Amino acid sequence: MSGYLLTAPAKINLYLEILGDRPDGFHELVMVMQTIALSDRIEVSSHRGKGINLYCKQPLVPLDERNIAYRAAQLMMARFPHAYEEFGGVDITIEKNIPVAAGLAGGSGNGAAVLVGLNLLWQLGLTQPDLRILAAELGSDVPFCIGGGTAIATGRGEILDPLPDLDGIPIVLAKYSNIAVSTPWAYQTYRAQFEDGYLRDDESWQDRMTQIHSGGLIQAIQTKNIQAIAAELHNDLEKVVLPAFPQVQTLRDCFAKHGAIGTMMSGSGPSVFAICESVEQANQLKTSVSTELNSPDLDLWVTQISCHGIQAATL
Ligand code: ATP
């Protein structure tokens, strides 16, 4: 066998609340993470030499240590030197369909895919929990990307509690290709503006997490009540990203005006998603928003909520 083809889906945040500052410098978060069908395709195979060859035609994607997929391969080589010795170097080819720097965890998903791919290629027999521990070393969103689906994420985002599947709900996703939002910028700006309201201790964080766990969004997910899910969407980072990027606010308003049952920015943005009742409504919404905003820089996708994380097939 020559290698593996991994499908690495994007994620959206149905909920993102910033609770406070952690001693490690990150924020303490409560998020509801959700995979969607829009996916990158990653091929992982061995080559006779040493080291990592990374190929990707999307010019915004770095091809060296700055790429999370590259760092994932480095991590596996360091942790499993005997397998690296036996199987040789790693070729990684990324076909990018998820927009870059969009708040959709595209890079994190690529990193997760390489962990899953090398586990198979090198016949390591690592379990999902084993892979999630490795994934946490690469980034806060990477553990979620391994298994995907619907989950509450706490801590930095790496502590996961699965929720019932919501697959099949139609989504329209939109992003201006001329806008990129740096995730560190979004969190630093949020801290500068809202630090005074942060919860200060573990006990207050736990109380707030318990409230969210028993709150409206989680109940709506448990009963798969799409209207209620749409009404409970929330993202604290909108408070800093929307004023700084008025086009994103306009996009969000346009989704709402044309009948989305719920709309929200994903992660640190600037992508915005809209929840729809049917695929027909989603296609109609895409057309209406595209016509009204009429911009060559606006990309739109009709996709759907998915219950899958990284999926693998032999090449
Ligand atoms: P997150 O939601 O996890 O914060 P994001 O969706 O906002 O991520 P990415 O698409 O992961 O953003 O890209 C963020 C930056 O990471 C990009 O500017 C790019 O330079 C870098 N990057 C590193 N590895 C990758 C990768 N495999 N794919 C895309 N970008 C990558």
mmCIF file of C-alpha atoms and ligand atoms in Angstrom:
data_model
loop_
_atom_site.group_PDB
_atom_site.id
_atom_site.type_symbol
_atom_site.label_atom_id
_atom_site.label_comp_id
_atom_site.label_asym_id
_atom_site.label_seq_id
_atom_site.Cartn_x
_atom_site.Cartn_y
_atom_site.Cartn_z
ATOM 1 C CA MET A 1 0.000 0.000 0.000
ATOM 2 C CA SER A 2 1.352 3.423 -0.922
ATOM 3 C CA GLY A 3 -0.351 5.651 1.638
ATOM 4 C CA TYR A 4 -3.552 7.131 3.028
ATOM 5 C CA LEU A 5 -6.045 9.755 1.900
ATOM 6 C CA LEU A 6 -7.461 11.666 4.846
ATOM 7 C CA THR A 7 -10.577 13.815 4.760
ATOM 8 C CA ALA A 8 -10.210 16.672 7.269
ATOM 9 C CA PRO A 9 -13.414 18.658 7.870
ATOM 10 C CA ALA A 10 -13.761 22.284 8.927
ATOM 11 C CA LYS A 11 -15.371 23.205 12.239
ATOM 12 C CA ILE A 12 -17.707 25.995 13.227
ATOM 13 C CA ASN A 13 -18.423 27.238 16.735
ATOM 14 C CA LEU A 14 -22.088 27.125 17.701
ATOM 15 C CA TYR A 15 -21.004 28.778 20.963
ATOM 16 C CA LEU A 16 -17.859 30.531 22.172
ATOM 17 C CA GLU A 17 -17.656 32.185 25.576
ATOM 18 C CA ILE A 18 -14.477 33.552 27.136
ATOM 19 C CA LEU A 19 -14.491 32.973 30.896
ATOM 20 C CA GLY A 20 -11.152 34.398 31.995
ATOM 21 C CA ASP A 21 -7.363 34.314 31.914
ATOM 22 C CA ARG A 22 -5.502 31.087 32.635
ATOM 23 C CA PRO A 23 -2.117 31.008 34.395
ATOM 24 C CA ASP A 24 -0.550 29.637 31.154
ATOM 25 C CA GLY A 25 -1.469 32.847 29.282
ATOM 26 C CA PHE A 26 -4.331 31.295 27.278
ATOM 27 C CA HIS A 27 -7.999 32.073 27.819
ATOM 28 C CA GLU A 28 -10.338 29.714 29.660
ATOM 29 C CA LEU A 29 -13.116 28.970 27.156
ATOM 30 C CA VAL A 30 -16.443 27.224 26.847
ATOM 31 C CA MET A 31 -17.214 26.343 23.233
ATOM 32 C CA VAL A 32 -19.620 24.135 21.372
ATOM 33 C CA MET A 33 -17.629 22.814 18.410
ATOM 34 C CA GLN A 34 -19.262 21.354 15.325
ATOM 35 C CA THR A 35 -17.763 19.721 12.232
ATOM 36 C CA ILE A 36 -19.207 20.559 8.817
ATOM 37 C CA ALA A 37 -18.918 18.684 5.537
ATOM 38 C CA LEU A 38 -16.542 21.199 3.845
ATOM 39 C CA SER A 39 -13.187 19.383 4.011
ATOM 40 C CA ASP A 40 -9.534 19.424 2.983
ATOM 41 C CA ARG A 41 -8.001 16.263 1.432
ATOM 42 C CA ILE A 42 -4.597 15.192 2.662
ATOM 43 C CA GLU A 43 -2.421 12.411 1.284
ATOM 44 C CA VAL A 44 0.181 10.916 3.594
ATOM 45 C CA SER A 45 2.737 8.432 2.280
ATOM 46 C CA SER A 46 6.305 7.272 2.922
ATOM 47 C CA HIS A 47 9.387 8.068 0.864
ATOM 48 C CA ARG A 48 12.765 6.319 0.900
ATOM 49 C CA GLY A 49 14.732 9.266 2.229
ATOM 50 C CA LYS A 50 14.542 11.199 5.482
ATOM 51 C CA GLY A 51 12.483 14.199 6.529
ATOM 52 C CA ILE A 52 9.168 15.709 5.460
ATOM 53 C CA ASN A 53 8.111 16.896 1.999
ATOM 54 C CA LEU A 54 4.999 19.058 2.125
ATOM 55 C CA TYR A 55 3.064 20.036 -1.009
ATOM 56 C CA CYS A 56 0.154 22.485 -1.205
ATOM 57 C CA LYS A 57 -0.868 24.727 -4.104
ATOM 58 C CA GLN A 58 -2.718 27.299 -1.924
ATOM 59 C CA PRO A 59 -0.206 30.184 -1.674
ATOM 60 C CA LEU A 60 -1.319 31.219 1.845
ATOM 61 C CA VAL A 61 -0.339 27.844 3.301
ATOM 62 C CA PRO A 62 3.275 27.621 4.580
ATOM 63 C CA LEU A 63 5.281 24.555 3.525
ATOM 64 C CA ASP A 64 7.641 24.323 6.509
ATOM 65 C CA GLU A 65 7.552 24.166 10.351
ATOM 66 C CA ARG A 66 4.925 26.920 10.345
ATOM 67 C CA ASN A 67 2.447 24.401 8.916
ATOM 68 C CA ILE A 68 0.598 22.397 11.609
ATOM 69 C CA ALA A 69 0.573 19.319 9.345
ATOM 70 C CA TYR A 70 4.377 19.531 9.113
ATOM 71 C CA ARG A 71 4.651 19.887 12.907
ATOM 72 C CA ALA A 72 2.347 16.880 13.343
ATOM 73 C CA ALA A 73 4.735 14.748 11.264
ATOM 74 C CA GLN A 74 7.720 16.081 13.252
ATOM 75 C CA LEU A 75 5.954 15.161 16.498
ATOM 76 C CA MET A 76 5.256 11.609 15.291
ATOM 77 C CA MET A 77 8.876 11.183 14.134
ATOM 78 C CA ALA A 78 10.148 12.321 17.535
ATOM 79 C CA ARG A 79 7.738 10.105 19.501
ATOM 80 C CA PHE A 80 8.058 6.993 17.320
ATOM 81 C CA PRO A 81 11.683 6.987 16.096
ATOM 82 C CA HIS A 82 11.652 3.241 15.375
ATOM 83 C CA ALA A 83 8.664 3.602 13.045
ATOM 84 C CA TYR A 84 10.337 6.580 11.342
ATOM 85 C CA GLU A 85 13.478 4.469 10.918
ATOM 86 C CA GLU A 86 11.494 1.545 9.489
ATOM 87 C CA PHE A 87 9.118 3.422 7.159
ATOM 88 C CA GLY A 88 11.343 6.376 6.160
ATOM 89 C CA GLY A 89 10.404 9.986 5.470
ATOM 90 C CA VAL A 90 6.917 11.406 5.001
ATOM 91 C CA ASP A 91 5.282 12.988 1.956
ATOM 92 C CA ILE A 92 2.241 15.157 2.735
ATOM 93 C CA THR A 93 0.041 16.652 0.007
ATOM 94 C CA ILE A 94 -2.693 19.061 1.093
ATOM 95 C CA GLU A 95 -5.603 19.907 -1.208
ATOM 96 C CA LYS A 96 -7.056 23.002 0.452
ATOM 97 C CA ASN A 97 -10.804 23.531 0.196
ATOM 98 C CA ILE A 98 -11.291 25.168 3.608
ATOM 99 C CA PRO A 99 -10.507 28.900 3.463
ATOM 100 C CA VAL A 100 -7.300 29.854 5.308
ATOM 101 C CA ALA A 101 -7.315 31.984 8.497
ATOM 102 C CA ALA A 102 -11.093 31.888 8.546
ATOM 103 C CA GLY A 103 -11.931 30.638 12.063
ATOM 104 C CA LEU A 104 -12.700 27.189 10.635
ATOM 105 C CA ALA A 105 -9.733 25.281 12.164
ATOM 106 C CA GLY A 106 -8.417 24.380 8.723
ATOM 107 C CA GLY A 107 -4.794 24.137 9.869
ATOM 108 C CA SER A 108 -5.759 22.253 13.035
ATOM 109 C CA GLY A 109 -7.701 19.712 10.960
ATOM 110 C CA ASN A 110 -4.701 19.197 8.674
ATOM 111 C CA GLY A 111 -2.529 18.517 11.748
ATOM 112 C CA ALA A 112 -5.098 16.036 13.082
ATOM 113 C CA ALA A 113 -5.189 14.290 9.683
ATOM 114 C CA VAL A 114 -1.411 13.748 9.667
ATOM 115 C CA LEU A 115 -1.541 12.219 13.172
ATOM 116 C CA VAL A 116 -4.317 9.839 12.060
ATOM 117 C CA GLY A 117 -2.553 9.078 8.762
ATOM 118 C CA LEU A 118 0.842 8.277 10.303
ATOM 119 C CA ASN A 119 -0.796 6.152 12.999
ATOM 120 C CA LEU A 120 -2.214 4.013 10.163
ATOM 121 C CA LEU A 121 0.810 4.169 7.854
ATOM 122 C CA TRP A 122 3.223 3.208 10.615
ATOM 123 C CA GLN A 123 0.800 0.624 12.090
ATOM 124 C CA LEU A 124 1.152 2.143 15.564
ATOM 125 C CA GLY A 125 -2.258 1.075 16.885
ATOM 126 C CA LEU A 126 -2.847 4.352 18.762
ATOM 127 C CA THR A 127 -6.412 4.848 20.025
ATOM 128 C CA GLN A 128 -8.459 8.066 19.641
ATOM 129 C CA PRO A 129 -7.628 9.108 23.252
ATOM 130 C CA ASP A 130 -3.899 8.501 22.514
ATOM 131 C CA LEU A 131 -4.180 10.634 19.370
ATOM 132 C CA ARG A 132 -6.017 13.402 21.241
ATOM 133 C CA ILE A 133 -3.169 13.622 23.783
ATOM 134 C CA LEU A 134 -0.638 14.054 20.956
ATOM 135 C CA ALA A 135 -2.998 16.491 19.228
ATOM 136 C CA ALA A 136 -3.147 18.762 22.304
ATOM 137 C CA GLU A 137 0.602 19.360 21.882
ATOM 138 C CA LEU A 138 -0.032 20.838 18.426
ATOM 139 C CA GLY A 139 -2.847 23.258 19.263
ATOM 140 C CA SER A 140 -6.046 23.803 21.221
ATOM 141 C CA ASP A 141 -8.442 22.862 18.381
ATOM 142 C CA VAL A 142 -6.501 19.801 17.141
ATOM 143 C CA PRO A 143 -7.910 17.236 19.651
ATOM 144 C CA PHE A 144 -11.482 18.093 18.599
ATOM 145 C CA CYS A 145 -10.572 17.718 14.923
ATOM 146 C CA ILE A 146 -9.546 14.061 15.426
ATOM 147 C CA GLY A 147 -13.041 12.788 16.258
ATOM 148 C CA GLY A 148 -15.183 15.738 15.141
ATOM 149 C CA GLY A 149 -18.963 15.687 15.539
ATOM 150 C CA THR A 150 -20.572 17.913 18.166
ATOM 151 C CA ALA A 151 -18.785 18.535 21.480
ATOM 152 C CA ILE A 152 -18.462 20.954 24.358
ATOM 153 C CA ALA A 153 -14.849 22.065 24.587
ATOM 154 C CA THR A 154 -13.481 23.615 27.780
ATOM 155 C CA GLY A 155 -10.044 24.576 29.101
ATOM 156 C CA ARG A 156 -8.115 26.005 26.122
ATOM 157 C CA GLY A 157 -10.544 24.038 23.950
ATOM 158 C CA GLU A 158 -8.767 20.707 24.361
ATOM 159 C CA ILE A 159 -11.055 19.151 27.032
ATOM 160 C CA LEU A 160 -13.912 17.533 25.131
ATOM 161 C CA ASP A 161 -17.313 16.279 26.177
ATOM 162 C CA PRO A 162 -19.290 14.740 23.282
ATOM 163 C CA LEU A 163 -22.850 15.827 22.484
ATOM 164 C CA PRO A 164 -25.470 14.052 20.338
ATOM 165 C CA ASP A 165 -24.919 14.189 16.563
ATOM 166 C CA LEU A 166 -26.636 16.930 14.560
ATOM 167 C CA ASP A 167 -25.636 15.739 11.092
ATOM 168 C CA GLY A 168 -27.537 16.856 8.034
ATOM 169 C CA ILE A 169 -28.531 20.388 9.114
ATOM 170 C CA PRO A 170 -27.944 22.646 6.057
ATOM 171 C CA ILE A 171 -25.438 25.476 6.460
ATOM 172 C CA VAL A 172 -24.404 28.371 4.252
ATOM 173 C CA LEU A 173 -20.846 29.479 4.920
ATOM 174 C CA ALA A 174 -19.381 32.752 3.685
ATOM 175 C CA LYS A 175 -16.009 34.456 3.798
ATOM 176 C CA TYR A 176 -14.482 37.503 2.194
ATOM 177 C CA SER A 177 -11.239 36.298 0.618
ATOM 178 C CA ASN A 178 -9.702 39.759 1.121
ATOM 179 C CA ILE A 179 -10.097 39.624 4.933
ATOM 180 C CA ALA A 180 -7.982 37.467 7.261
ATOM 181 C CA VAL A 181 -8.296 37.719 11.037
ATOM 182 C CA SER A 182 -5.378 36.701 13.224
ATOM 183 C CA THR A 183 -6.631 34.521 16.092
ATOM 184 C CA PRO A 184 -4.049 35.953 18.576
ATOM 185 C CA TRP A 185 -5.113 39.500 17.590
ATOM 186 C CA ALA A 186 -8.793 38.680 18.276
ATOM 187 C CA TYR A 187 -8.109 37.241 21.733
ATOM 188 C CA GLN A 188 -5.645 40.001 22.693
ATOM 189 C CA THR A 189 -8.107 42.702 21.625
ATOM 190 C CA TYR A 190 -10.876 40.980 23.576
ATOM 191 C CA ARG A 191 -8.656 40.902 26.666
ATOM 192 C CA ALA A 192 -7.779 44.596 26.315
ATOM 193 C CA GLN A 193 -11.466 45.550 26.150
ATOM 194 C CA PHE A 194 -13.228 43.059 28.425
ATOM 195 C CA GLU A 195 -10.682 41.882 30.995
ATOM 196 C CA ASP A 196 -12.513 43.738 33.780
ATOM 197 C CA GLY A 197 -15.482 41.376 33.406
ATOM 198 C CA TYR A 198 -13.415 38.148 33.528
ATOM 199 C CA LEU A 199 -14.280 35.483 36.118
ATOM 200 C CA ARG A 200 -11.254 35.244 38.387
ATOM 201 C CA ASP A 201 -11.217 31.797 39.985
ATOM 202 C CA ASP A 202 -11.721 28.102 39.223
ATOM 203 C CA GLU A 203 -14.926 27.949 41.236
ATOM 204 C CA SER A 204 -16.575 30.745 39.214
ATOM 205 C CA TRP A 205 -15.460 29.036 35.976
ATOM 206 C CA GLN A 206 -16.967 25.737 37.130
ATOM 207 C CA ASP A 207 -20.260 27.444 38.066
ATOM 208 C CA ARG A 208 -20.485 29.090 34.664
ATOM 209 C CA MET A 209 -19.654 25.818 32.849
ATOM 210 C CA THR A 210 -22.390 24.035 34.820
ATOM 211 C CA GLN A 211 -24.876 26.762 33.815
ATOM 212 C CA ILE A 212 -23.953 26.402 30.142
ATOM 213 C CA HIS A 213 -24.111 22.572 30.366
ATOM 214 C CA SER A 214 -27.691 22.733 31.609
ATOM 215 C CA GLY A 215 -28.621 25.753 29.452
ATOM 216 C CA GLY A 216 -30.721 26.311 26.352
ATOM 217 C CA LEU A 217 -28.191 25.438 23.643
ATOM 218 C CA ILE A 218 -27.273 22.035 25.073
ATOM 219 C CA GLN A 219 -30.958 21.185 25.592
ATOM 220 C CA ALA A 220 -31.690 22.256 22.023
ATOM 221 C CA ILE A 221 -28.859 20.034 20.716
ATOM 222 C CA GLN A 222 -30.087 17.103 22.785
ATOM 223 C CA THR A 223 -33.564 17.415 21.274
ATOM 224 C CA LYS A 224 -32.171 18.397 17.811
ATOM 225 C CA ASN A 225 -34.439 21.452 17.837
ATOM 226 C CA ILE A 226 -32.964 23.492 14.966
ATOM 227 C CA GLN A 227 -34.951 26.664 15.689
ATOM 228 C CA ALA A 228 -33.813 26.632 19.328
ATOM 229 C CA ILE A 229 -30.178 25.896 18.346
ATOM 230 C CA ALA A 230 -30.283 28.851 15.950
ATOM 231 C CA ALA A 231 -31.673 31.122 18.683
ATOM 232 C CA GLU A 232 -28.917 30.140 21.152
ATOM 233 C CA LEU A 233 -25.859 30.756 18.909
ATOM 234 C CA HIS A 234 -23.254 32.951 20.620
ATOM 235 C CA ASN A 235 -19.678 34.103 20.012
ATOM 236 C CA ASP A 236 -17.922 36.567 22.359
ATOM 237 C CA LEU A 237 -15.284 37.326 19.695
ATOM 238 C CA GLU A 238 -17.924 39.025 17.543
ATOM 239 C CA LYS A 239 -17.653 41.930 20.014
ATOM 240 C CA VAL A 240 -14.159 42.750 18.739
ATOM 241 C CA VAL A 241 -14.135 41.380 15.180
ATOM 242 C CA LEU A 242 -17.411 42.899 13.905
ATOM 243 C CA PRO A 243 -16.514 46.523 14.797
ATOM 244 C CA ALA A 244 -13.035 46.100 13.269
ATOM 245 C CA PHE A 245 -14.319 44.448 10.073
ATOM 246 C CA PRO A 246 -17.643 46.102 9.097
ATOM 247 C CA GLN A 247 -17.938 43.847 6.003
ATOM 248 C CA VAL A 248 -18.335 40.869 8.352
ATOM 249 C CA GLN A 249 -21.174 42.642 10.194
ATOM 250 C CA THR A 250 -22.829 43.429 6.849
ATOM 251 C CA LEU A 251 -22.532 39.797 5.787
ATOM 252 C CA ARG A 252 -24.097 38.617 9.032
ATOM 253 C CA ASP A 253 -26.938 41.167 8.692
ATOM 254 C CA CYS A 254 -27.500 40.079 5.101
ATOM 255 C CA PHE A 255 -27.879 36.403 6.127
ATOM 256 C CA ALA A 256 -30.437 37.415 8.785
ATOM 257 C CA LYS A 257 -32.339 39.679 6.365
ATOM 258 C CA HIS A 258 -32.671 36.899 3.784
ATOM 259 C CA GLY A 259 -34.193 34.373 6.168
ATOM 260 C CA ALA A 260 -31.374 32.433 7.899
ATOM 261 C CA ILE A 261 -32.882 30.929 11.027
ATOM 262 C CA GLY A 262 -29.617 31.670 12.840
ATOM 263 C CA THR A 263 -26.310 33.282 11.856
ATOM 264 C CA MET A 264 -22.986 33.763 13.642
ATOM 265 C CA MET A 265 -19.295 34.359 13.029
ATOM 266 C CA SER A 266 -17.216 31.184 13.504
ATOM 267 C CA GLY A 267 -14.287 31.214 15.958
ATOM 268 C CA SER A 268 -12.157 34.325 15.516
ATOM 269 C CA GLY A 269 -13.735 34.878 12.083
ATOM 270 C CA PRO A 270 -14.031 36.286 9.585
ATOM 271 C CA SER A 271 -16.161 33.440 8.203
ATOM 272 C CA VAL A 272 -19.866 33.643 8.978
ATOM 273 C CA PHE A 273 -22.305 30.731 8.861
ATOM 274 C CA ALA A 274 -26.067 30.584 8.560
ATOM 275 C CA ILE A 275 -28.296 27.723 9.693
ATOM 276 C CA CYS A 276 -31.110 26.817 7.302
ATOM 277 C CA GLU A 277 -34.191 24.641 7.486
ATOM 278 C CA SER A 278 -33.680 22.882 4.154
ATOM 279 C CA VAL A 279 -31.119 22.525 1.360
ATOM 280 C CA GLU A 280 -33.510 24.476 -0.910
ATOM 281 C CA GLN A 281 -33.543 27.360 1.575
ATOM 282 C CA ALA A 282 -29.738 27.200 1.848
ATOM 283 C CA ASN A 283 -29.312 27.402 -1.949
ATOM 284 C CA GLN A 284 -31.789 30.293 -2.095
ATOM 285 C CA LEU A 285 -30.005 32.107 0.740
ATOM 286 C CA LYS A 286 -26.637 31.717 -0.991
ATOM 287 C CA THR A 287 -28.063 33.214 -4.189
ATOM 288 C CA SER A 288 -29.785 36.111 -2.380
ATOM 289 C CA VAL A 289 -26.696 37.068 -0.343
ATOM 290 C CA SER A 290 -24.379 36.729 -3.333
ATOM 291 C CA THR A 291 -26.687 38.942 -5.448
ATOM 292 C CA GLU A 292 -27.170 41.602 -2.775
ATOM 293 C CA LEU A 293 -23.520 41.936 -1.721
ATOM 294 C CA ASN A 294 -22.275 41.436 -5.294
ATOM 295 C CA SER A 295 -18.555 41.251 -4.458
ATOM 296 C CA PRO A 296 -15.848 39.292 -6.317
ATOM 297 C CA ASP A 297 -14.158 38.827 -2.917
ATOM 298 C CA LEU A 298 -17.114 37.057 -1.308
ATOM 299 C CA ASP A 299 -16.975 33.236 -1.360
ATOM 300 C CA LEU A 300 -20.067 31.232 -0.382
ATOM 301 C CA TRP A 301 -20.587 27.510 0.159
ATOM 302 C CA VAL A 302 -23.679 25.425 0.813
ATOM 303 C CA THR A 303 -22.642 22.626 3.148
ATOM 304 C CA GLN A 304 -24.088 20.787 6.119
ATOM 305 C CA ILE A 305 -23.369 19.829 9.691
ATOM 306 C CA SER A 306 -21.484 16.533 9.814
ATOM 307 C CA CYS A 307 -20.840 13.993 12.565
ATOM 308 C CA HIS A 308 -17.454 12.913 11.161
ATOM 309 C CA GLY A 309 -13.937 13.767 12.268
ATOM 310 C CA ILE A 310 -10.902 12.667 10.248
ATOM 311 C CA GLN A 311 -11.778 9.870 7.830
ATOM 312 C CA ALA A 312 -9.125 7.675 6.225
ATOM 313 C CA ALA A 313 -8.989 5.561 3.065
ATOM 314 C CA THR A 314 -6.076 3.731 1.460
ATOM 315 C CA LEU A 315 -4.563 5.358 -1.618
HETATM 316 P P1 ATP B 1 -8.360 28.197 14.081
HETATM 317 O O1 ATP B 1 -9.860 28.217 13.849
HETATM 318 O O2 ATP B 1 -7.814 26.850 14.520
HETATM 319 O O3 ATP B 1 -7.833 29.344 14.866
HETATM 320 P P2 ATP B 1 -8.162 29.269 11.459
HETATM 321 O O4 ATP B 1 -9.212 28.520 10.688
HETATM 322 O O5 ATP B 1 -8.525 30.623 11.929
HETATM 323 O O6 ATP B 1 -7.687 28.363 12.645
HETATM 324 P P3 ATP B 1 -6.074 28.391 9.700
HETATM 325 O O7 ATP B 1 -6.741 28.153 8.384
HETATM 326 O O8 ATP B 1 -5.713 27.201 10.493
HETATM 327 O O9 ATP B 1 -6.914 29.418 10.572
HETATM 328 O O10 ATP B 1 -4.797 29.306 9.401
HETATM 329 C C1 ATP B 1 -4.209 30.147 10.355
HETATM 330 C C2 ATP B 1 -2.763 30.378 9.944
HETATM 331 O O11 ATP B 1 -2.071 29.173 10.152
HETATM 332 C C3 ATP B 1 -2.614 30.721 8.473
HETATM 333 O O12 ATP B 1 -2.380 32.084 8.332
HETATM 334 C C4 ATP B 1 -1.433 29.886 7.984
HETATM 335 O O13 ATP B 1 -0.300 30.695 7.758
HETATM 336 C C5 ATP B 1 -1.099 28.944 9.143
HETATM 337 N N1 ATP B 1 -1.180 27.519 8.808
HETATM 338 C C6 ATP B 1 -0.375 26.583 9.316
HETATM 339 N N2 ATP B 1 -0.676 25.364 8.863
HETATM 340 C C7 ATP B 1 -1.718 25.502 8.035
HETATM 341 C C8 ATP B 1 -2.469 24.585 7.248
HETATM 342 N N3 ATP B 1 -2.176 23.275 7.222
HETATM 343 N N4 ATP B 1 -3.509 25.070 6.552
HETATM 344 C C9 ATP B 1 -3.797 26.385 6.592
HETATM 345 N N5 ATP B 1 -3.094 27.312 7.297
HETATM 346 C C10 ATP B 1 -2.055 26.880 8.016
#
